[in-house]
Short mmCIF file of C-alpha atoms in Angstrom, two decimals:
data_model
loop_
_atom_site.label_atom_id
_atom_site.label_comp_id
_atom_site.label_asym_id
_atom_site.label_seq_id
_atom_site.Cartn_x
_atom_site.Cartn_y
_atom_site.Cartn_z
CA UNK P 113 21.99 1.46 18.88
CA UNK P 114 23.56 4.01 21.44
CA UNK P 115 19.75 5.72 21.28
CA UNK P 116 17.94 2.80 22.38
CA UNK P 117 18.67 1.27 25.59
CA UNK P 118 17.09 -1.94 27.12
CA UNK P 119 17.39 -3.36 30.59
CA UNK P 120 18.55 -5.57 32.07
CA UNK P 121 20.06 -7.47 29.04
CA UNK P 122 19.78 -10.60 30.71
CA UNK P 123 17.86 -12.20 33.68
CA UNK P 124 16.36 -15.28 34.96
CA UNK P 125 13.38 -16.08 36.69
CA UNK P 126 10.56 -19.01 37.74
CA UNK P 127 7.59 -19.60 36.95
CA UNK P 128 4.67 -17.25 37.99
CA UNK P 129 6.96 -14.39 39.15
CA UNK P 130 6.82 -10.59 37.75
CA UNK P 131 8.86 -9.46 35.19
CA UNK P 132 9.62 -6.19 33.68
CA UNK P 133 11.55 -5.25 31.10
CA UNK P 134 12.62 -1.25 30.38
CA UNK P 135 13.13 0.20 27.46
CA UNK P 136 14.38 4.40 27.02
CA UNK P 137 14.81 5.81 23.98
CA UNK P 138 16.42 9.25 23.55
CA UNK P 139 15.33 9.65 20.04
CA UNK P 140 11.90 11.77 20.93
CA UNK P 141 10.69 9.37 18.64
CA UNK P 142 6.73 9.10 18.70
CA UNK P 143 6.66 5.01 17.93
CA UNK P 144 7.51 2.29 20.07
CA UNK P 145 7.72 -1.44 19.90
CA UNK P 146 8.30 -4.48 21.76
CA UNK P 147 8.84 -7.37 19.91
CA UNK P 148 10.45 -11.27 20.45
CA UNK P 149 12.25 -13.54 18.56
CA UNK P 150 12.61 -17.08 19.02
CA UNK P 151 13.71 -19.62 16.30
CA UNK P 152 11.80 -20.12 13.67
CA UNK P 153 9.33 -17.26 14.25
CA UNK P 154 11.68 -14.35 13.38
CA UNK P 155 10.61 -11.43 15.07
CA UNK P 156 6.33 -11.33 16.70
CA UNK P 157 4.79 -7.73 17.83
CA UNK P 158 3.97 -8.13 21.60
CA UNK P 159 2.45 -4.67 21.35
CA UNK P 160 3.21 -0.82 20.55
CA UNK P 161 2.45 2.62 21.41
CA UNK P 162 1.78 5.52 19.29
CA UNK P 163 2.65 8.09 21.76
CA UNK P 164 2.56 8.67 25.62
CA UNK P 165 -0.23 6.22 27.08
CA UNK P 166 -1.18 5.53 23.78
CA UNK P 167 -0.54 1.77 23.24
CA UNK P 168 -2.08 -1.12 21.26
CA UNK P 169 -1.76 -5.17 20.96
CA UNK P 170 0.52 -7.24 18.52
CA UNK P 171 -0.05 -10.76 17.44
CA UNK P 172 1.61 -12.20 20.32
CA UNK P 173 -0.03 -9.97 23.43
CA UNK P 174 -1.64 -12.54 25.31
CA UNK P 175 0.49 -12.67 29.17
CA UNK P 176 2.06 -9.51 28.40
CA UNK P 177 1.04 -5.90 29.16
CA UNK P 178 2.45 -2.39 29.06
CA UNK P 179 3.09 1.28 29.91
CA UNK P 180 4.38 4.46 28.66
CA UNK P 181 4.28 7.06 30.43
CA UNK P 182 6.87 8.83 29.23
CA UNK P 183 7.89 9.43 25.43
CA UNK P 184 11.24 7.72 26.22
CA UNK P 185 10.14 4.70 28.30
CA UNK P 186 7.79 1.97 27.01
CA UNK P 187 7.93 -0.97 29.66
CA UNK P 188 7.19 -4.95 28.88
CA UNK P 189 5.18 -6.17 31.95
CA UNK P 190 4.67 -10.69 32.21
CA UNK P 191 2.63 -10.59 35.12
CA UNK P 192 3.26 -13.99 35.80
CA UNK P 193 6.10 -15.52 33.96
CA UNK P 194 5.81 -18.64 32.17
CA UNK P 195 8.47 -21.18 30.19
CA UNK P 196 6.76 -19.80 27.05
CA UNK P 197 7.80 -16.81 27.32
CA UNK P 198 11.60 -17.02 27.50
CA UNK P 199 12.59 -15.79 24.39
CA UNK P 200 14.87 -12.88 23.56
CA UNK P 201 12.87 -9.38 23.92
CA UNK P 202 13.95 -6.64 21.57
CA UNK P 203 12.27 -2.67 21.69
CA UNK P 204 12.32 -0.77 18.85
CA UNK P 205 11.52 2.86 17.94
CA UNK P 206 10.38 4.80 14.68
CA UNK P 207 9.86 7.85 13.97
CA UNK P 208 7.03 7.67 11.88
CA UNK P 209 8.94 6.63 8.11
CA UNK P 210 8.03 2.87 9.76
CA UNK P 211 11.51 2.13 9.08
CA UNK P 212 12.35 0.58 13.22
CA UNK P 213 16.12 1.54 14.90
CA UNK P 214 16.21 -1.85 17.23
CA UNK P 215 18.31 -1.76 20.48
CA UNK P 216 20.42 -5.07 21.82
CA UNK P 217 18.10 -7.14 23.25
CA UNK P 218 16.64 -8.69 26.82
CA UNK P 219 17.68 -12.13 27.10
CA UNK P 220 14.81 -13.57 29.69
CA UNK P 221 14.55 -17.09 30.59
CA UNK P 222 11.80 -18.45 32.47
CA UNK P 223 12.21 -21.87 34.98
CA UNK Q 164 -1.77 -12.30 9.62
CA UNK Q 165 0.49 -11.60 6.92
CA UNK Q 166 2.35 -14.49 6.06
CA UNK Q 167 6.27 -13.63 4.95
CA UNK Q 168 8.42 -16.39 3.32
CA UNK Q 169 11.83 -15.84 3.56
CA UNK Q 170 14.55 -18.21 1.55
CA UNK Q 171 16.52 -19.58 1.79
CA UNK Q 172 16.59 -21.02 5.96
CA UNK Q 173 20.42 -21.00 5.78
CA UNK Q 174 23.14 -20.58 3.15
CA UNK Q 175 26.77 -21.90 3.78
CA UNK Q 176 29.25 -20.01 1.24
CA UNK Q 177 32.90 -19.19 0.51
CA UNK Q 178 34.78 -15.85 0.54
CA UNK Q 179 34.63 -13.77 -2.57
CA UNK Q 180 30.82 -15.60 -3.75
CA UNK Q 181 28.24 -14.37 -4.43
CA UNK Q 182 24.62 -14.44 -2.21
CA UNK Q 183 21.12 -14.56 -3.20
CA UNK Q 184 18.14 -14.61 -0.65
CA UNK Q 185 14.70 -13.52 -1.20
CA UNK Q 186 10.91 -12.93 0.71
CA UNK Q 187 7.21 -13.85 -0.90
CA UNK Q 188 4.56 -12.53 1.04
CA UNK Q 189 0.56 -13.94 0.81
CA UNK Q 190 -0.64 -10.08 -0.01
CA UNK Q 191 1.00 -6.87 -1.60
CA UNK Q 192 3.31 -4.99 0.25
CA UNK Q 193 3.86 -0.75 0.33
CA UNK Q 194 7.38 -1.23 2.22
CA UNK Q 195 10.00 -3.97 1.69
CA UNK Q 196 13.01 -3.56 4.25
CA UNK Q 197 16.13 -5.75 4.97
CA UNK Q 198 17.87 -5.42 8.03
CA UNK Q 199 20.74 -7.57 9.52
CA UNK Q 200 21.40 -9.07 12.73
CA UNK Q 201 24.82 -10.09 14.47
CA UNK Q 202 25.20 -12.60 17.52
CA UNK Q 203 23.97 -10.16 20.56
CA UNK Q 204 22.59 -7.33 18.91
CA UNK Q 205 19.65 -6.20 17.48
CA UNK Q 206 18.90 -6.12 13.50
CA UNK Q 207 20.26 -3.27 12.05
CA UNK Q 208 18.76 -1.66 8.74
CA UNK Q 209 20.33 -2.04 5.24
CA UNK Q 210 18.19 -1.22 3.07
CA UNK Q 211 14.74 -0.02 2.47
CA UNK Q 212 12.59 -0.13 -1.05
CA UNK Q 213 9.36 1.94 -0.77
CA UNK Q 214 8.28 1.54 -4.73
CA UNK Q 215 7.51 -1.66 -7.13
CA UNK Q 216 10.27 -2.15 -9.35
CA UNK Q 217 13.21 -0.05 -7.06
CA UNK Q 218 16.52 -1.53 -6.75
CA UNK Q 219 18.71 -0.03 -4.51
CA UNK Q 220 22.40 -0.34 -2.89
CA UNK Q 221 24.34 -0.37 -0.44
CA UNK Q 222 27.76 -0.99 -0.71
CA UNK Q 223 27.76 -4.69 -2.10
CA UNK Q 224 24.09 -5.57 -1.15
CA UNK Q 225 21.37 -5.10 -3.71
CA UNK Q 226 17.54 -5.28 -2.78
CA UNK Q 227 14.94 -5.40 -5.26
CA UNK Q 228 11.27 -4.76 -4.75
CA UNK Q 229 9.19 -7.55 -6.63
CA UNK Q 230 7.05 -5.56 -9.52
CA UNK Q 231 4.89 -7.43 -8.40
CA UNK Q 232 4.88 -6.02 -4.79
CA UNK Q 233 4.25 -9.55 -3.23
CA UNK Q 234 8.05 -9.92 -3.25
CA UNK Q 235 11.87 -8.69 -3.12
CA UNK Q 236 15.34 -9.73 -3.33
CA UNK Q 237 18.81 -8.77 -1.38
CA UNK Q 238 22.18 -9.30 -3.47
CA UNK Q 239 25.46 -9.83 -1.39
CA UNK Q 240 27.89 -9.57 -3.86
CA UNK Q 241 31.75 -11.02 -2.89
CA UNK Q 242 30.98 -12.27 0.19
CA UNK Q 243 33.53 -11.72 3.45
CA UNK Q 244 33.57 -12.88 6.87
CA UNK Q 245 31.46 -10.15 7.93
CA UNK Q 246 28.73 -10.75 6.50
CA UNK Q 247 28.04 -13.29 8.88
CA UNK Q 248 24.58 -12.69 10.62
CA UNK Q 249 21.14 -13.68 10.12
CA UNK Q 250 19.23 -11.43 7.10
CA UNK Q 251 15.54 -10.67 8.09
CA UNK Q 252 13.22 -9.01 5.31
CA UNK Q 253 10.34 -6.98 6.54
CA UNK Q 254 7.37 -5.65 4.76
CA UNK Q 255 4.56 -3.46 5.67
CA UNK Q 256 1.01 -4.21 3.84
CA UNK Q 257 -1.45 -1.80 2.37
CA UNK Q 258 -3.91 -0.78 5.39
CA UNK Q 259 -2.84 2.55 6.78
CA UNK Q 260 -2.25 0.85 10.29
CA UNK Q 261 -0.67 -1.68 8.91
CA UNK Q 262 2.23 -2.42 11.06
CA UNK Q 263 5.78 -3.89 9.98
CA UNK Q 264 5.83 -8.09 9.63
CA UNK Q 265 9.10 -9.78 9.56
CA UNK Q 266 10.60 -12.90 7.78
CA UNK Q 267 12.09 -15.75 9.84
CA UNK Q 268 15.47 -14.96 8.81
CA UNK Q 269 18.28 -16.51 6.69
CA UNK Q 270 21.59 -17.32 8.37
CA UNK Q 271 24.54 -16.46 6.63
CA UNK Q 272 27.93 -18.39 7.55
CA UNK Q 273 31.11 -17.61 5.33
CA UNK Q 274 34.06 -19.92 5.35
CA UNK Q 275 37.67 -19.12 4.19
#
């Protein structure tokens, strides 16, 4: 979706290094998610925020945390990577209806 | 969690048939919404049902929601090539945090 931009779209990394993963929205919409699919699972909430600074855990939060400081950034922080957690990463916004607009997708893979 | 079973896993079909897929969920629903995803994007919404009983469209899809609000269905009627692309249901439960859960998918392929 042209209003929902995540980067990078793809990266690789090892074990026990930093990741972050950016998402911007120009949408001025209030709800944001972060979200990753792997097979099987469908799609697991990481976390969300409900406005600037505002943010909350999903089912799948543990090794993850975040930040928004801004109403049209919400970032996905793994402090320390692991092979778990290669998956593909997708952000999402809403405007409050709870109906999500889902960008492209952050392919991460983990070594 | 809310549990979301979504059926069938896969579905291998011919141009011009019809499609049937459908989601149960453990606990009653508010929302039922069906979105679609294509290789290297995100899922895109079709359709969204907010009341028991609704049936709405969208072109050739259909989408029920159960009357029984544990459930709903999405029609693809005369199938074409591009409706290749996994079909995730989504529902959101009763709790007024409650926050969106998603199936595991069904993959659609459509041969010629």
């Amino acid at each position: 979706d042209a209003g929902i931009t995540q980067s990078p779209r793809h990266k690789v990394t090892e074990t026990g290094t930093p990741v972050t993963l950016r998402c911007h929205q120009t949408e001025n919409h209030r709800y944001m998610y972060w979200y990753r699919q792997d097979p099987g699972h469908g799609l697991r909430l990481i976390h969300y925020s409900y406005g600037v600074k505002d943010t909350d855990k999903g089912e799948v939060s543990d090794g993850y945390s975040v930040s928004r400081s801004k109403t049209e950034d919400f970032l996905l922080t793994l402090e320390s990577a692991t092979s778990s957690q290669t998956s593909v990463y997708f952000c999402a916004t809403d405007s409050g209806a709870n109906v999500l607009t889902f960008g492209a997708g952050s392919r991460l893979t983990v070594l | 969690g809310q549990q979301l079973n979504q059926s069938p896993q896969s579905m291998f079909i011919q141009e011009g048939e019809d499609v049937s897929m459908n989601c149960t969920s453990s606990s009653i629903f508010n929302t039922w919404l069906w979105y679609k995803q294509e290789p290297g994007e995100g899922p895109v919404l079709l359709i969204a049902l907010y009341k028991a009983g609704e049936l709405t469209s969208n072109g050739r899809l259909t989408a029920q929601f159960g009357i029984t609000r544990k459930d709903s269905f999405l029609n693809i009627s005369a199938s074409i090539p591009s409706d290749v692309g996994i079909y995730f249901c989504a529902g959101q439960g009763t709790g007024t945090a409650s926050k969106l859960t998603f199936g595991t998918g069904t993959r659609l392929q459509v041969t010629l």
